[in-house]
PDB file of N, CA and C in Angstrom:
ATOM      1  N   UNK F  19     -44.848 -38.539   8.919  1.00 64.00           N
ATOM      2  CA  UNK F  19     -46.019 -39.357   9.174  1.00 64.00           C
ATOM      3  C   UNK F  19     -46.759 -38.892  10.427  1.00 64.00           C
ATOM      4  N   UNK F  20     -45.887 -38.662  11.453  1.00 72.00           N
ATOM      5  CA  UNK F  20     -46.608 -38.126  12.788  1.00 72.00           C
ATOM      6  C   UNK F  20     -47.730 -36.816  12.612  1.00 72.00           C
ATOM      7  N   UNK F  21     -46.799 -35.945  11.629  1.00 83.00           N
ATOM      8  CA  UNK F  21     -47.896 -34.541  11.462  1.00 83.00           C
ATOM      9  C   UNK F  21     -48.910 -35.030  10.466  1.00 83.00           C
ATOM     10  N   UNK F  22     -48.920 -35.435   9.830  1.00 82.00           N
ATOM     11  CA  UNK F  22     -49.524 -36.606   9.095  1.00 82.00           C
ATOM     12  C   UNK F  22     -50.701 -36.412   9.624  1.00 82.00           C
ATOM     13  N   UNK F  23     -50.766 -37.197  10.647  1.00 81.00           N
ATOM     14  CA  UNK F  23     -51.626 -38.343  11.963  1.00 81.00           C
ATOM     15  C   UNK F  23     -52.376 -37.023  12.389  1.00 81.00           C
ATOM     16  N   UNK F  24     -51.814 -36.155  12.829  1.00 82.00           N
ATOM     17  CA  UNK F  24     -51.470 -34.981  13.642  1.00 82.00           C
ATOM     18  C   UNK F  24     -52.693 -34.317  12.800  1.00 82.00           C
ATOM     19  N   UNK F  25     -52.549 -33.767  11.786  1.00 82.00           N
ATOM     20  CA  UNK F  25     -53.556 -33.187  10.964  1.00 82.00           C
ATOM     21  C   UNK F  25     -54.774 -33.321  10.740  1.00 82.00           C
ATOM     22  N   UNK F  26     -54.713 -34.273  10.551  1.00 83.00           N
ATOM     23  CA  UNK F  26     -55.752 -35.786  10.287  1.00 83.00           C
ATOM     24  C   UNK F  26     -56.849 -35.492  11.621  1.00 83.00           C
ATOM     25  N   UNK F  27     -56.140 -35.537  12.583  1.00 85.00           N
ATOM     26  CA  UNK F  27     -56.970 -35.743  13.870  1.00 85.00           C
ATOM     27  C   UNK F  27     -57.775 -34.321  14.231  1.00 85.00           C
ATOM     28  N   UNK F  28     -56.769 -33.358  13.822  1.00 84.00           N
ATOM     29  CA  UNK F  28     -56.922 -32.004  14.363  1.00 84.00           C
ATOM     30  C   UNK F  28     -58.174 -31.857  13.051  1.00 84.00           C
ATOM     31  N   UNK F  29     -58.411 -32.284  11.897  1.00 84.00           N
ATOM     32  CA  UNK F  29     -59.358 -32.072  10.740  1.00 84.00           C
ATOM     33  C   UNK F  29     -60.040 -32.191  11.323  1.00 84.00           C
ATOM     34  N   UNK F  30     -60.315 -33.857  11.905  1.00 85.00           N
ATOM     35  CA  UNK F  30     -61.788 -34.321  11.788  1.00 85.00           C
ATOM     36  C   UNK F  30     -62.296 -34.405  13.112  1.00 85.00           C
ATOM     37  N   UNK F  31     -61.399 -33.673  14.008  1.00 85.00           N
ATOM     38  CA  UNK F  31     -61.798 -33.032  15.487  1.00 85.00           C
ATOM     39  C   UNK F  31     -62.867 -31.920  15.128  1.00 85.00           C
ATOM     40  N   UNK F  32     -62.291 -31.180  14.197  1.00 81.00           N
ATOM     41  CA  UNK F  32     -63.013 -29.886  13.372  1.00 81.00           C
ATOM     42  C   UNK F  32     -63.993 -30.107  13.101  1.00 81.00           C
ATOM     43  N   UNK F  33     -64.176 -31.209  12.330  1.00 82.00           N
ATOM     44  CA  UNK F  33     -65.505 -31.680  11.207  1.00 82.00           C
ATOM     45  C   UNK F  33     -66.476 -32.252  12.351  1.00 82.00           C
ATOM     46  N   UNK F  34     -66.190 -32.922  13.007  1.00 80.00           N
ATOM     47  CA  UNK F  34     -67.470 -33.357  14.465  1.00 80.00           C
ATOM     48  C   UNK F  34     -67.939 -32.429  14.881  1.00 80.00           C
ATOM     49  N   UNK F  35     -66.476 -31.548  15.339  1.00 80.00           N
ATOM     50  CA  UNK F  35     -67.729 -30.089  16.156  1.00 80.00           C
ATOM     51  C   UNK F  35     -68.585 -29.444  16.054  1.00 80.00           C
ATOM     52  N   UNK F  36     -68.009 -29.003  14.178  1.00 77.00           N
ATOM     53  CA  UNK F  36     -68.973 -28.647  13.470  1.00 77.00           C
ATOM     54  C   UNK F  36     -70.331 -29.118  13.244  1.00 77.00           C
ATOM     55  N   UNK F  37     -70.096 -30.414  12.895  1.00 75.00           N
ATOM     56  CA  UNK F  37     -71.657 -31.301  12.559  1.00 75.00           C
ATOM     57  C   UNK F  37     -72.067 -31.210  14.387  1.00 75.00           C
ATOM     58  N   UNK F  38     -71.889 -31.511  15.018  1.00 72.00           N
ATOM     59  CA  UNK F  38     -72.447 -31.828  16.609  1.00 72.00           C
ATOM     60  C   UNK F  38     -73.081 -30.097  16.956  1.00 72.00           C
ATOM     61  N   UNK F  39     -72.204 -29.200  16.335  1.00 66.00           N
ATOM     62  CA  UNK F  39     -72.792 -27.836  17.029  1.00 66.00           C
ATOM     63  C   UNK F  39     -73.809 -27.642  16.340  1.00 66.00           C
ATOM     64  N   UNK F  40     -74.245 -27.996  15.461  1.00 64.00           N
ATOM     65  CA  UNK F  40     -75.523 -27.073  14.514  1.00 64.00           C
ATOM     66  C   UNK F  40     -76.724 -27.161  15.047  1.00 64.00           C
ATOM     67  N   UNK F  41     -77.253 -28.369  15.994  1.00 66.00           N
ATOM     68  CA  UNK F  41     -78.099 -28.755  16.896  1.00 66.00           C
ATOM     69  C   UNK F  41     -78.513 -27.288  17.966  1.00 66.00           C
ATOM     70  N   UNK F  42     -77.079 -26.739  18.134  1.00 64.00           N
ATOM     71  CA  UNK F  42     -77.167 -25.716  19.566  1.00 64.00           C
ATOM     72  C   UNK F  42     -77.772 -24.289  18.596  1.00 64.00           C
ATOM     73  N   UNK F  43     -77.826 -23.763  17.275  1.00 67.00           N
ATOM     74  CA  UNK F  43     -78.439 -22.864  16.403  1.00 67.00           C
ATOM     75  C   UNK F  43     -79.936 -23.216  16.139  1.00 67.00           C
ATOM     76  N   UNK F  44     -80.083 -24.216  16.733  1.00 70.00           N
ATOM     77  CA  UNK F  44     -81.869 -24.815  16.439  1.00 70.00           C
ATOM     78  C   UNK F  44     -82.552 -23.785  17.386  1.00 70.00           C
ATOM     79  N   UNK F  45     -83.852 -23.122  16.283  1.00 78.00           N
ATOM     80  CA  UNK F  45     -85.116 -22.277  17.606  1.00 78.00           C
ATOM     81  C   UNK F  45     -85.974 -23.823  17.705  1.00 78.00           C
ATOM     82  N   UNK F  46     -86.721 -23.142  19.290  1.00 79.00           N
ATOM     83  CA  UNK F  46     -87.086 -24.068  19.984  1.00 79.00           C
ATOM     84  C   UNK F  46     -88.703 -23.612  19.491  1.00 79.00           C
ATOM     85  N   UNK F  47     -89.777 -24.394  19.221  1.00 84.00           N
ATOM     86  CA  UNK F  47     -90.852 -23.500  19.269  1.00 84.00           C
ATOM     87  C   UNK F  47     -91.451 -23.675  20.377  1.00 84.00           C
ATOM     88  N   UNK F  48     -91.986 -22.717  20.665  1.00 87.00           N
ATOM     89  CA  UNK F  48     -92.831 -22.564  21.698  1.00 87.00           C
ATOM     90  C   UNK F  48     -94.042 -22.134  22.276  1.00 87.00           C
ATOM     91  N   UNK F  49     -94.584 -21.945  20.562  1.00 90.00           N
ATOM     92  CA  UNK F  49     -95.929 -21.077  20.985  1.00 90.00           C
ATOM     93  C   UNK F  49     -96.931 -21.842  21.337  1.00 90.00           C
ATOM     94  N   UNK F  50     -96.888 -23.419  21.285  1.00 89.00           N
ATOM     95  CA  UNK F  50     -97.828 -24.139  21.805  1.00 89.00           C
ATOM     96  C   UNK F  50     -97.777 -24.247  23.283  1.00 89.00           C
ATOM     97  N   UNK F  51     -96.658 -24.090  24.147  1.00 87.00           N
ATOM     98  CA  UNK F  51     -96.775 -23.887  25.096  1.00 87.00           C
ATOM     99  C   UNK F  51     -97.293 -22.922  25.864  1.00 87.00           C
ATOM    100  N   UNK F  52     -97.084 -21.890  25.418  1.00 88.00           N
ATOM    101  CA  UNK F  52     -97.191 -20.387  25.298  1.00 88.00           C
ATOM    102  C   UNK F  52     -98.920 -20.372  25.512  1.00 88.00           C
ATOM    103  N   UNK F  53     -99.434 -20.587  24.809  1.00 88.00           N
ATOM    104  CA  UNK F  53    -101.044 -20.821  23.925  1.00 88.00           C
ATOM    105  C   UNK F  53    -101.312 -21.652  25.189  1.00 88.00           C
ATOM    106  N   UNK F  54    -101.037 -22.609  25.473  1.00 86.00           N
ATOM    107  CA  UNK F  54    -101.616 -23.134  26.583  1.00 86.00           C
ATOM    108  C   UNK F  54    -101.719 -22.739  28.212  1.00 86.00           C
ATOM    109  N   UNK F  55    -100.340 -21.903  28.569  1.00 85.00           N
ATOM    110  CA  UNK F  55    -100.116 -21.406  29.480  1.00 85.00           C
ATOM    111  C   UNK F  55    -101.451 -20.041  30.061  1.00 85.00           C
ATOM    112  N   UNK F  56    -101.467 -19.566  28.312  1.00 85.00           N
ATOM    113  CA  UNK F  56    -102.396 -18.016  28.680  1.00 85.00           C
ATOM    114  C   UNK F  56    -103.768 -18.620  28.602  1.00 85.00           C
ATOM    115  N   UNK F  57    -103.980 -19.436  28.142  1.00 84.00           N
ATOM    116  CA  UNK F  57    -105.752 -20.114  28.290  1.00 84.00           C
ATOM    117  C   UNK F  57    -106.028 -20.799  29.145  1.00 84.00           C
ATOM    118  N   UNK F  58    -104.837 -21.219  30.411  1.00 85.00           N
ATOM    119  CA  UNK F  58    -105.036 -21.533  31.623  1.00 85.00           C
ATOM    120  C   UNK F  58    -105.206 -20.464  32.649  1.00 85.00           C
ATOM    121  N   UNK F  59    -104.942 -19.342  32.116  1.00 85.00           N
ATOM    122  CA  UNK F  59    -104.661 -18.307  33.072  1.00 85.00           C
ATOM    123  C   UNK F  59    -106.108 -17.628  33.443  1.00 85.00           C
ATOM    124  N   UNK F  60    -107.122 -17.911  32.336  1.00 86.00           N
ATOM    125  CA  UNK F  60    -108.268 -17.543  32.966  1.00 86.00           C
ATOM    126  C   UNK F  60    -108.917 -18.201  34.275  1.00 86.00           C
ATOM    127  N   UNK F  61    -108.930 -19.555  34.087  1.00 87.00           N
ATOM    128  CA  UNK F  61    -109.505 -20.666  35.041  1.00 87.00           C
ATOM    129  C   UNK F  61    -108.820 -20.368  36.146  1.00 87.00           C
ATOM    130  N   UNK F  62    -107.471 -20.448  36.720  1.00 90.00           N
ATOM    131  CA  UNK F  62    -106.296 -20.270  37.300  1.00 90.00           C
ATOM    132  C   UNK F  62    -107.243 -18.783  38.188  1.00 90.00           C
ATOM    133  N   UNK F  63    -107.281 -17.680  37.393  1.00 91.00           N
ATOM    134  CA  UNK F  63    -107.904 -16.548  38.142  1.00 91.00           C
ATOM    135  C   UNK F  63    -109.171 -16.731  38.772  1.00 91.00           C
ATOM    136  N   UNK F  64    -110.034 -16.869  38.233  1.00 93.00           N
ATOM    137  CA  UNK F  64    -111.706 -17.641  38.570  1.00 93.00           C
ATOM    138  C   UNK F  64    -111.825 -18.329  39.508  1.00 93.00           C
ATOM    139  N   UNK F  65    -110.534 -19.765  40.129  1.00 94.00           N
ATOM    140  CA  UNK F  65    -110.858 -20.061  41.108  1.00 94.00           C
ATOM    141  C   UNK F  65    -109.677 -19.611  41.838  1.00 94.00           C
ATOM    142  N   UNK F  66    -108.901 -18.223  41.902  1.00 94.00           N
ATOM    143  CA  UNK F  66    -108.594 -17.951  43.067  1.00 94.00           C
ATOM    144  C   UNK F  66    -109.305 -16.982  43.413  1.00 94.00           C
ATOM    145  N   UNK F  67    -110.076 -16.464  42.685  1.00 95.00           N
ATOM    146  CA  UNK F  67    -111.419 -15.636  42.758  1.00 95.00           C
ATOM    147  C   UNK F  67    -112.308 -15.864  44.013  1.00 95.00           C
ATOM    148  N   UNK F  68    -112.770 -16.974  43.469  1.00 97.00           N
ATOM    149  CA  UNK F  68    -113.820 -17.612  44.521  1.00 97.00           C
ATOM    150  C   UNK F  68    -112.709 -18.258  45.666  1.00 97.00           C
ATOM    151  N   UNK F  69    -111.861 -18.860  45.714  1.00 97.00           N
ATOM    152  CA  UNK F  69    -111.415 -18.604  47.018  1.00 97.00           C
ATOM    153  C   UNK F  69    -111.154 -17.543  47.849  1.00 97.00           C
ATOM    154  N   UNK F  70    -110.606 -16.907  46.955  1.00 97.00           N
ATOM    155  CA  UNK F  70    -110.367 -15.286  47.835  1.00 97.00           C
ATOM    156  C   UNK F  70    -112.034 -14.424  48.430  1.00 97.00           C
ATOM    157  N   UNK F  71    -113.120 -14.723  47.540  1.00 97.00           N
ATOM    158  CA  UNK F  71    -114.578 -14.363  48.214  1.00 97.00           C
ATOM    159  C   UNK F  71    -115.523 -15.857  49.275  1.00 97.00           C
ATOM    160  N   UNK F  72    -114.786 -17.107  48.933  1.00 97.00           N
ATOM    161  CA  UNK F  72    -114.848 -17.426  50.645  1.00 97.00           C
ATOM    162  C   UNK F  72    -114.240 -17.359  51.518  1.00 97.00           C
ATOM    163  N   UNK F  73    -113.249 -16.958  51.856  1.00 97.00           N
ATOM    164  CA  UNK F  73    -111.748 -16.225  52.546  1.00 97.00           C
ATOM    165  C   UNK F  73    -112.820 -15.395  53.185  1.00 97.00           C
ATOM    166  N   UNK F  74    -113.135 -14.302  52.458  1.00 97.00           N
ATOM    167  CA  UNK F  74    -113.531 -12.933  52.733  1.00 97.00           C
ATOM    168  C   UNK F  74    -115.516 -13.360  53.485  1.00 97.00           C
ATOM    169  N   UNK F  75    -115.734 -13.930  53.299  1.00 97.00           N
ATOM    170  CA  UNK F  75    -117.397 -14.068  53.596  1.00 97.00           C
ATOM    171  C   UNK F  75    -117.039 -15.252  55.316  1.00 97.00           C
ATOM    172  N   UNK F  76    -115.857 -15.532  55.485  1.00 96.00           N
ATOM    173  CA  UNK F  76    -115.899 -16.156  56.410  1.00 96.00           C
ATOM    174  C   UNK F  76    -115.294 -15.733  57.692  1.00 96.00           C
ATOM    175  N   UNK F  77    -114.407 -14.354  57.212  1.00 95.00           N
ATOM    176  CA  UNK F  77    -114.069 -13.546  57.849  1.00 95.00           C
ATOM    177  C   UNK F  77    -115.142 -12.484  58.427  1.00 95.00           C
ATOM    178  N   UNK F  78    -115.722 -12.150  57.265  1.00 96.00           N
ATOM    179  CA  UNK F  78    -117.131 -11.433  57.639  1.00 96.00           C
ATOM    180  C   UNK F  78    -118.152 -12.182  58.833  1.00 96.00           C
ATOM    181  N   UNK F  79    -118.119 -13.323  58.854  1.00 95.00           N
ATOM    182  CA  UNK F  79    -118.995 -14.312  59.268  1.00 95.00           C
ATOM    183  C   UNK F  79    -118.617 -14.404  60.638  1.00 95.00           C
ATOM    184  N   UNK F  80    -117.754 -14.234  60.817  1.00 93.00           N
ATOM    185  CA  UNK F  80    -116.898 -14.448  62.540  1.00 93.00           C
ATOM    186  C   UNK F  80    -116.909 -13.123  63.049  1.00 93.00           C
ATOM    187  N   UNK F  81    -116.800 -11.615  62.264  1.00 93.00           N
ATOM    188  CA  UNK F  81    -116.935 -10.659  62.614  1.00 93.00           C
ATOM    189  C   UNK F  81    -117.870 -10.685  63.080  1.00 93.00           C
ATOM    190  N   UNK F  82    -119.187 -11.283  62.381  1.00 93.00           N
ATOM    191  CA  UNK F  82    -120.554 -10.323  62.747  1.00 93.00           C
ATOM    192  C   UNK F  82    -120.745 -11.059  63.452  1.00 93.00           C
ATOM    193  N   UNK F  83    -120.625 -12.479  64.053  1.00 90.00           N
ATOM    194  CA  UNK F  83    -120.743 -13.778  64.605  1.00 90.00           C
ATOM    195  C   UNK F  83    -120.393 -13.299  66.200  1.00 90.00           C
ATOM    196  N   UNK F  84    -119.002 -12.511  66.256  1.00 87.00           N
ATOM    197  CA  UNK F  84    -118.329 -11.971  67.424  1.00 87.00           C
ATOM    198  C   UNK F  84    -118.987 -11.072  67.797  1.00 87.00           C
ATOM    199  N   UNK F  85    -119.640  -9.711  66.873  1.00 81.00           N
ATOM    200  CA  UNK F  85    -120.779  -8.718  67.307  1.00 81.00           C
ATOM    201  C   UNK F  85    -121.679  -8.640  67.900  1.00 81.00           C
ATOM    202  N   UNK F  86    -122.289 -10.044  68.011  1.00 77.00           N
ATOM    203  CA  UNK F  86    -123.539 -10.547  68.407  1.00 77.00           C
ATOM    204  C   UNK F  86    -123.625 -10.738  69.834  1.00 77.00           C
TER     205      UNK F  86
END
């Protein structure tokens, strides 16, 4: 009766793992993220764009400012 029990347990220890692991073989999709990430990436450039050319025009500005 004990190996019985014994079997029994060790089966349907088996049979959970099984059903519980199939979750971890799932693809994830991701191309909507993906898709959103690269169509931010224009805007994202554009205004470090224009920060980086008032950076630069204000540096200029103190140069020629100091020349004077």
């Amino acid at each position: 009766m004990k190996t019985w029990k014994k079997k029994v347990s060790v089966l349907s220890a088996g049979v959970a793992t099984a059903m519980l692991s199939t979750g971890a073989m799932a693809v994830i999709d991701t191309t909507a993220a993906v898709a959103e990430i690269d169509g931010g990436a224009t805007a994202v450039s554009a205004i470090g764009g224009a920060a980086l050319v008032v950076l630069a025009a204000a540096a200029v500005f103190k140069y020629v400012r100091r020349a004077l």
